Amino acid sequence: MHKDKIDGHLIQVSSEIFPTRLWMFKLHHSFLCDAVRRGFYLPVFHRPITPLCHLQKLILGIAIRNETQFGSLQASSVVPAMGVGKAAAKENPNERLPHNPNSFSYESIQLQKDHLKSLDKNLSSLLAFGNASDPNAAASSRKQSSTGCKVFPGDPEWPSDAIWTAFNSTLGGALIKTVPIAAPCYSGPFYKVQELTKSSEPDPSSYMSPLYQGNTCPPTSNPNGTCTLGGFPSYVVNATTVKQIQLAVNFARNAGIRFVVRNTGHEFSGKSGGAGALSVWTHYLNDIQYIPKFDDPLLKYSGPAFKGGSGVIARDLYKAAEDRNHIVVGGEGQDVGVLGGYIQGGGHSPMSPIYGMAADQILELKVVTPDGYFVTASSTENVDLFWAQRGGGGSTWGVVTSITVRALPNMPITVVQFSFSAATPAAFWGGVRAYWKHFIEYSDSGIYGYFFILDIPPVPFFQMTAFWAPNKTKTETDALLKPWFADLAALNITINATTTTYPSGYPAFINTFPLEGVGGDQVVGSRLFPRTSWQDPLLSNKTFDAWSSTNSILISFNIRAPNVYNISNAVLPAWRETVLHTIQAVALPPQAEISARISARAELSSKMLKWKAC
């Protein structure tokens, strides 16, 4: 599968620009929209595609007020979201600025104030830049609905089809009218038998988690059913230039429309989609450039770096680094957009025990700010934005078009993988407790442990996906594991471990972390457990008892993320003292009704309170 195939993300229920020094995007996550039905789970990468309309459990959308039946939307020159590829924007050569060696070619195509003078007055006002020096005045000029909320489809203030068509013309044809993935299953303008076996991977608005989806357009074998847009954005800009992003930001701000950003992969908190939104899709901003020497005295860094577009996926960045005999800090998910929300939210990594968080590696960002201007954020320019973007959250401070990160020395990596269960639950948890007591030792040794515990009766199951040991030999890694394995043997727990030493980072990543399905029928919560929970024996036992008593699926990381470079950024400070990051999940029944979702959330909250009490 090539890098143009992954998309996804979830939903942001609303976003609002409000005045601060940075004009940040204030994100509101409305859980009123939990009037959702079951979403879909599509573990499809490199697997046979099942006929879509026969996947009765593959559900799309979210139930939100004023649902618009997409099939009744007027046709226009706007491209429907079916079979979308990289947009070939109509470029005016006069709009390309002189080449800047520090920018990608798509970053040289920018919106200038002079470009707006030739437009119709009404359209020009919708595309005008904001006034960063007086955000209160700019805020007062923005439209809002009669309810005081963002303008929503069906409101009198919603732009007409003619306005959307004119807007699309300024974008060079890059505007996409969202169509649910399962639309070909239903009678109407998008009913196409030949579309029924397509998956959602290349779609600009499909999601990769069911939590923020609903049941507004489920695949079906009955073409006479009802299919509505639900929680998908109304329109998507398939961005391939900075100018298109600037136009989208200005249009959404001036029209009072919800604005969301998504780059390419899945996302857990629902920020990258939403009903009635205009979305910017940065999936095709995927250039990668090697910089032999990047000097920044303030960051005390002088060395190689990689610059990548915000649509670059982890696998491609890792390969580019490998080709130059380097490694970069990124997540274990191969197809995650590594320079999007992942790194901007902090970004934990298998390399974090040695190099810290992914956000710590950022040397420079290129950003379209909420007022529509394209700026550089670095240690010397827009330093407040530079601080905030390194850990303060994706889609929060602006639309990132590219990021420059440190290129680090490559190294061999030893990986150990195994699984176990036991004769009794007591023996099983005894084996896990034996691991628990080594958490500080392992993380301080640079180890990253990625493991799952599935509480499947009668006895739970433990899977070590990766005991990841950078720059360690097999002998050194075996020595670290020997005491734990001895404790397991004493509990009559048999281990058949597979140990592999890879010569460098890329083959270790590719072979250890295969392509995974994402999403599932559960609600999730997570917690960072600090090392102080292990330094006192009584507290350690109390914490273990609370952690292990949830009867939930546990997805866990024995990890640390020190501030290796002694820098100041917006990474959550708790990460610096973390030894364990755990996600727990409460499963939902298929086609869960609202009452079942409420019950699952209450159960999750109760279980999370046990963890918070430690």
Coordinates of C-alpha atoms in Angstrom, one line a residue, residues 83-434:
G83 CA -12.9 8.4 -5.8
V84 CA -11.0 11.5 -4.8
G85 CA -7.3 11.8 -5.7
K86 CA -4.7 14.5 -5.4
A87 CA -6.3 17.7 -6.6
A88 CA -4.6 19.3 -9.6
A89 CA -5.2 22.9 -8.6
K90 CA -5.2 25.4 -11.4
E91 CA -2.2 27.5 -10.6
N92 CA -1.5 31.0 -11.7
P93 CA 2.2 31.4 -12.2
N94 CA 2.0 34.9 -10.8
E95 CA 0.9 33.6 -7.5
R96 CA 4.0 31.6 -6.8
L97 CA 6.5 33.5 -4.7
P98 CA 10.2 33.4 -5.5
H99 CA 11.7 30.0 -4.5
N100 CA 12.7 29.8 -0.9
P101 CA 15.1 27.0 -0.2
N102 CA 13.6 26.6 3.3
S103 CA 10.1 26.0 1.9
F104 CA 8.4 23.3 -0.2
S105 CA 7.1 24.2 -3.6
Y106 CA 3.5 24.1 -2.3
E107 CA 4.5 26.6 0.4
S108 CA 5.5 29.1 -2.3
I109 CA 1.9 29.4 -3.5
Q110 CA 0.4 31.8 -1.0
L111 CA -2.6 34.1 -0.8
Q112 CA -1.8 37.8 -1.1
K113 CA -4.1 40.7 -0.4
D114 CA -3.8 41.8 -4.0
H115 CA -5.4 38.5 -5.1
L116 CA -8.6 39.5 -3.4
K117 CA -9.0 42.8 -5.3
S118 CA -10.2 41.2 -8.5
L119 CA -13.0 39.2 -6.8
D120 CA -16.6 40.1 -6.3
K121 CA -16.9 42.3 -3.2
N122 CA -19.0 39.8 -1.2
L123 CA -16.6 36.9 -2.0
S124 CA -13.6 39.1 -1.3
S125 CA -15.0 39.9 2.2
L126 CA -15.5 36.2 2.9
L127 CA -11.9 35.5 1.9
A128 CA -10.3 38.5 3.6
F129 CA -7.5 38.1 6.2
G130 CA -8.2 38.6 9.8
N131 CA -6.8 41.4 11.9
A132 CA -4.3 39.9 14.4
S133 CA -3.7 43.3 16.0
D134 CA -7.4 43.7 16.9
P135 CA -8.9 40.2 17.3
N136 CA -12.0 41.7 19.2
A137 CA -12.9 43.7 16.1
A138 CA -12.3 40.8 13.8
A139 CA -14.5 38.6 16.0
S140 CA -17.3 41.0 16.0
S141 CA -17.4 41.0 12.2
R142 CA -17.8 37.2 11.9
K143 CA -21.1 35.7 11.2
Q144 CA -23.0 33.5 13.6
S145 CA -26.3 31.9 13.6
S146 CA -29.4 33.3 15.3
T147 CA -28.7 30.9 18.2
G148 CA -25.3 32.4 18.8
C149 CA -23.6 29.2 17.6
K150 CA -21.5 28.4 14.5
V151 CA -23.5 28.7 11.3
F152 CA -24.9 25.3 10.4
P153 CA -26.5 23.9 7.3
G154 CA -30.1 24.9 7.2
D155 CA -29.4 28.2 9.0
P156 CA -30.3 31.3 6.9
E157 CA -26.7 32.4 7.3
W158 CA -25.3 29.3 5.6
P159 CA -23.5 30.1 2.3
S160 CA -25.6 29.5 -0.8
D161 CA -24.6 26.9 -3.4
A162 CA -23.5 29.9 -5.6
I163 CA -21.1 31.0 -2.9
W164 CA -19.7 27.5 -2.4
T165 CA -19.1 27.3 -6.2
A166 CA -17.4 30.7 -6.3
F167 CA -15.3 29.6 -3.3
N168 CA -14.3 26.4 -5.1
S169 CA -13.2 28.5 -8.1
T170 CA -10.7 30.4 -5.9
L171 CA -9.4 27.0 -4.7
G172 CA -8.8 25.8 -8.3
G173 CA -11.4 23.1 -8.0
A174 CA -10.1 21.6 -4.7
L175 CA -13.4 21.7 -2.8
I176 CA -15.1 18.4 -2.1
K177 CA -18.7 17.9 -1.2
T178 CA -18.8 15.2 1.4
V179 CA -20.6 12.0 0.6
P180 CA -20.8 9.1 3.1
I181 CA -18.8 6.0 2.2
A182 CA -21.9 3.8 2.1
A183 CA -23.8 6.2 -0.3
P184 CA -23.5 3.8 -3.2
C185 CA -25.6 1.4 -1.3
Y186 CA -28.7 3.6 -1.4
S187 CA -31.0 4.8 -4.2
G188 CA -30.1 8.2 -5.3
P189 CA -27.5 10.1 -7.3
F190 CA -24.6 8.1 -5.9
Y191 CA -26.0 4.6 -6.3
K192 CA -23.3 2.7 -8.1
V193 CA -22.9 -1.0 -8.1
Q194 CA -19.2 -0.6 -9.1
E195 CA -18.5 1.4 -5.9
L196 CA -19.8 -1.2 -3.5
T197 CA -16.5 -3.0 -2.9
K198 CA -14.4 0.1 -2.2
S199 CA -13.1 0.7 1.3
S200 CA -12.9 4.0 3.1
E201 CA -9.1 4.4 3.1
P202 CA -8.7 7.1 0.4
D203 CA -11.8 9.1 1.4
P204 CA -11.2 12.7 2.6
S205 CA -13.8 12.6 5.3
S206 CA -14.1 9.0 6.6
Y207 CA -13.2 8.2 10.1
M208 CA -11.0 5.5 11.7
S209 CA -12.8 5.1 14.9
P210 CA -16.5 4.4 15.7
L211 CA -16.7 6.4 18.9
Y212 CA -17.7 9.7 17.1
Q213 CA -19.6 8.1 14.3
G214 CA -23.2 7.1 14.3
N215 CA -25.6 5.2 12.2
T216 CA -26.8 7.8 9.8
C217 CA -25.7 5.9 6.7
P218 CA -24.9 2.3 7.4
P219 CA -23.9 -0.1 4.6
T220 CA -27.0 -2.1 3.6
S221 CA -28.3 -4.5 1.1
N222 CA -31.6 -2.5 1.1
P223 CA -31.1 0.5 -1.4
N224 CA -34.4 2.1 -0.1
G225 CA -33.1 2.9 3.3
T226 CA -32.2 6.3 4.7
C227 CA -28.7 7.8 4.3
T228 CA -27.8 11.2 5.8
L229 CA -24.6 13.0 6.2
G230 CA -24.6 12.9 10.0
G231 CA -21.3 14.0 11.6
F232 CA -19.2 14.3 8.5
P233 CA -18.0 17.8 7.5
S234 CA -20.1 19.4 4.9
Y235 CA -17.2 20.3 2.7
V236 CA -13.5 19.4 2.5
V237 CA -10.6 21.3 0.9
N238 CA -8.2 18.8 -0.6
A239 CA -5.2 21.1 0.1
T240 CA -2.1 21.0 -2.1
T241 CA -1.0 24.6 -1.6
V242 CA -0.7 27.0 1.3
K243 CA -3.0 29.4 -0.6
Q244 CA -5.8 26.9 -0.5
I245 CA -5.4 26.5 3.3
Q246 CA -5.4 30.3 3.7
L247 CA -8.6 30.6 1.7
A248 CA -10.3 27.9 3.7
V249 CA -9.3 29.4 7.0
N250 CA -10.5 32.9 6.0
F251 CA -13.7 31.6 4.5
A252 CA -14.6 29.6 7.6
R253 CA -13.8 32.4 10.0
N254 CA -15.6 35.1 8.1
A255 CA -18.6 32.9 7.3
G256 CA -18.8 31.8 10.9
I257 CA -18.5 28.1 10.0
R258 CA -17.0 25.4 12.1
F259 CA -13.5 24.7 10.9
V260 CA -11.6 21.4 11.4
V261 CA -8.2 20.0 10.2
R262 CA -7.2 16.5 9.5
N263 CA -4.1 15.1 8.0
T264 CA -4.1 11.5 7.2
G265 CA -4.7 8.8 9.9
H266 CA -6.7 7.9 13.0
E267 CA -7.2 10.1 16.0
F268 CA -8.6 9.3 19.4
S269 CA -10.2 12.5 20.7
G270 CA -12.6 13.4 17.9
K271 CA -11.0 16.8 16.8
S272 CA -10.7 16.2 13.1
G273 CA -14.3 16.1 11.9
G274 CA -17.7 17.5 12.7
A275 CA -21.2 18.1 11.4
G276 CA -21.5 21.3 9.4
A277 CA -17.8 21.9 9.2
L278 CA -15.4 23.0 6.5
S279 CA -12.5 20.7 6.7
V280 CA -8.9 21.1 5.4
W281 CA -7.3 17.8 4.4
T282 CA -3.5 17.9 4.3
H283 CA -3.1 14.3 3.2
Y284 CA -1.2 15.2 0.1
L285 CA 1.3 17.6 1.7
N286 CA 3.7 14.8 1.9
D287 CA 7.1 16.1 0.7
I288 CA 10.2 15.1 2.6
Q289 CA 13.5 17.0 2.5
Y290 CA 16.9 16.1 4.1
I291 CA 18.8 19.0 5.6
P292 CA 22.5 18.1 6.2
K293 CA 23.0 20.8 8.7
F294 CA 20.4 22.8 10.7
D295 CA 21.8 25.3 13.1
D296 CA 19.8 26.8 16.0
P297 CA 22.0 28.2 18.8
L298 CA 19.0 28.9 21.0
L299 CA 17.9 25.3 20.8
K300 CA 21.6 24.3 21.2
Y301 CA 21.3 22.2 18.1
S302 CA 23.6 21.9 15.1
G303 CA 23.2 18.8 13.0
P304 CA 21.1 17.0 10.4
A305 CA 17.3 17.4 10.1
F306 CA 14.3 16.3 8.1
K307 CA 11.6 18.6 6.9
G308 CA 8.3 16.9 6.1
G309 CA 4.8 18.0 5.1
S310 CA 2.0 17.6 7.5
G311 CA 0.6 14.7 5.5
V312 CA 3.7 12.6 5.8
I313 CA 3.1 9.2 7.3
A314 CA 5.5 7.6 9.8
R315 CA 6.6 4.8 7.5
D316 CA 7.8 7.1 4.8
L317 CA 9.6 9.4 7.2
Y318 CA 11.3 6.4 8.8
K319 CA 12.4 5.1 5.4
A320 CA 13.8 8.6 4.4
A321 CA 15.8 8.6 7.7
E322 CA 17.1 5.1 7.1
D323 CA 18.3 6.0 3.6
R324 CA 20.5 8.7 5.3
N325 CA 21.5 6.4 8.1
H326 CA 19.4 8.2 10.7
I327 CA 16.5 7.6 12.9
V328 CA 13.6 9.9 13.8
V329 CA 11.3 9.9 16.8
G330 CA 7.8 8.8 15.8
G331 CA 5.0 6.5 16.9
E332 CA 4.6 2.8 16.4
G333 CA 1.7 3.1 13.9
Q334 CA 3.2 3.0 10.4
D335 CA 0.4 4.9 8.7
V336 CA -0.1 7.6 11.3
G337 CA 0.4 11.1 10.0
V338 CA 3.5 11.6 12.1
L339 CA 3.8 15.4 11.5
G340 CA 0.2 16.2 12.2
G341 CA -1.8 15.9 15.4
Y342 CA 0.6 13.2 16.7
I343 CA 3.7 15.3 17.1
Q344 CA 1.8 18.5 17.8
G345 CA 0.1 16.8 20.8
G346 CA 3.4 15.5 22.2
G347 CA 3.8 12.2 20.5
H348 CA 5.1 9.2 22.6
S349 CA 7.4 6.9 20.8
P350 CA 9.4 3.6 21.1
M351 CA 12.4 6.0 21.1
S352 CA 11.0 8.2 23.9
P353 CA 13.0 6.5 26.7
I354 CA 16.2 7.7 24.9
Y355 CA 15.2 10.9 23.1
G356 CA 12.0 12.1 24.8
M357 CA 8.7 13.1 23.1
A358 CA 8.3 13.6 19.4
A359 CA 7.5 17.3 20.0
D360 CA 10.9 17.7 21.6
Q361 CA 12.4 17.1 18.2
I362 CA 10.7 20.0 16.5
L363 CA 13.1 22.7 15.2
E364 CA 10.7 24.7 13.0
L365 CA 7.1 24.8 11.8
K366 CA 5.3 26.5 8.9
V367 CA 1.8 27.4 9.9
V368 CA -1.3 29.1 8.6
T369 CA -2.6 31.0 11.6
P370 CA -6.3 31.6 12.4
D371 CA -6.2 35.1 10.8
G372 CA -5.1 33.5 7.5
Y373 CA -1.4 34.4 7.4
F374 CA 1.4 32.0 6.6
V375 CA 4.2 32.2 9.2
T376 CA 7.3 30.5 10.4
A377 CA 7.3 29.4 14.1
S378 CA 10.8 28.8 15.5
S379 CA 13.1 29.8 18.4
T380 CA 13.5 33.2 16.8
E381 CA 10.1 33.8 15.0
N382 CA 6.7 33.7 16.5
V383 CA 8.2 32.1 19.6
D384 CA 5.0 31.9 21.5
L385 CA 3.4 29.9 18.7
F386 CA 6.6 27.8 18.5
W387 CA 6.2 26.9 22.2
A388 CA 2.5 26.1 21.9
Q389 CA 2.8 24.0 18.8
R390 CA 5.3 21.6 20.4
G391 CA 2.9 19.6 22.5
G392 CA -0.1 22.0 22.8
G393 CA -2.3 19.9 20.5
G394 CA -3.0 19.5 16.8
S395 CA -5.7 21.7 15.2
T396 CA -5.4 24.1 18.1
W397 CA -3.1 27.0 17.1
G398 CA -3.3 26.9 13.3
V399 CA -2.9 24.7 10.2
V400 CA 0.6 23.3 10.0
T401 CA 2.0 22.7 6.5
S402 CA 5.4 21.4 7.4
I403 CA 7.6 20.6 10.3
T404 CA 11.4 20.2 10.6
V405 CA 12.7 17.7 13.1
R406 CA 16.0 16.4 14.4
A407 CA 17.7 13.6 12.5
L408 CA 19.3 11.2 15.1
P409 CA 22.0 8.6 14.8
N410 CA 20.8 5.2 13.6
M411 CA 21.4 2.3 15.9
P412 CA 20.7 -1.5 16.3
I413 CA 17.6 -2.4 18.1
T414 CA 16.8 -5.7 19.8
V415 CA 13.1 -6.7 20.1
V416 CA 11.6 -9.4 22.3
Q417 CA 8.1 -10.7 21.7
F418 CA 6.1 -13.2 23.6
S419 CA 2.7 -13.9 25.3
F420 CA 1.5 -15.9 28.2
S421 CA -1.5 -16.9 30.3
A422 CA -1.6 -19.1 33.4
A423 CA -3.5 -21.9 35.2
T424 CA -5.3 -19.5 37.5
P425 CA -6.0 -15.7 37.6
A426 CA -3.9 -15.5 40.7
A427 CA -0.9 -17.0 39.0
F428 CA -1.5 -14.7 35.9
W429 CA -1.6 -11.5 37.9
G430 CA 1.4 -12.7 39.9
G431 CA 3.3 -12.9 36.6
V432 CA 2.2 -9.4 35.7
R433 CA 3.1 -8.1 39.1
A434 CA 6.6 -9.5 38.6

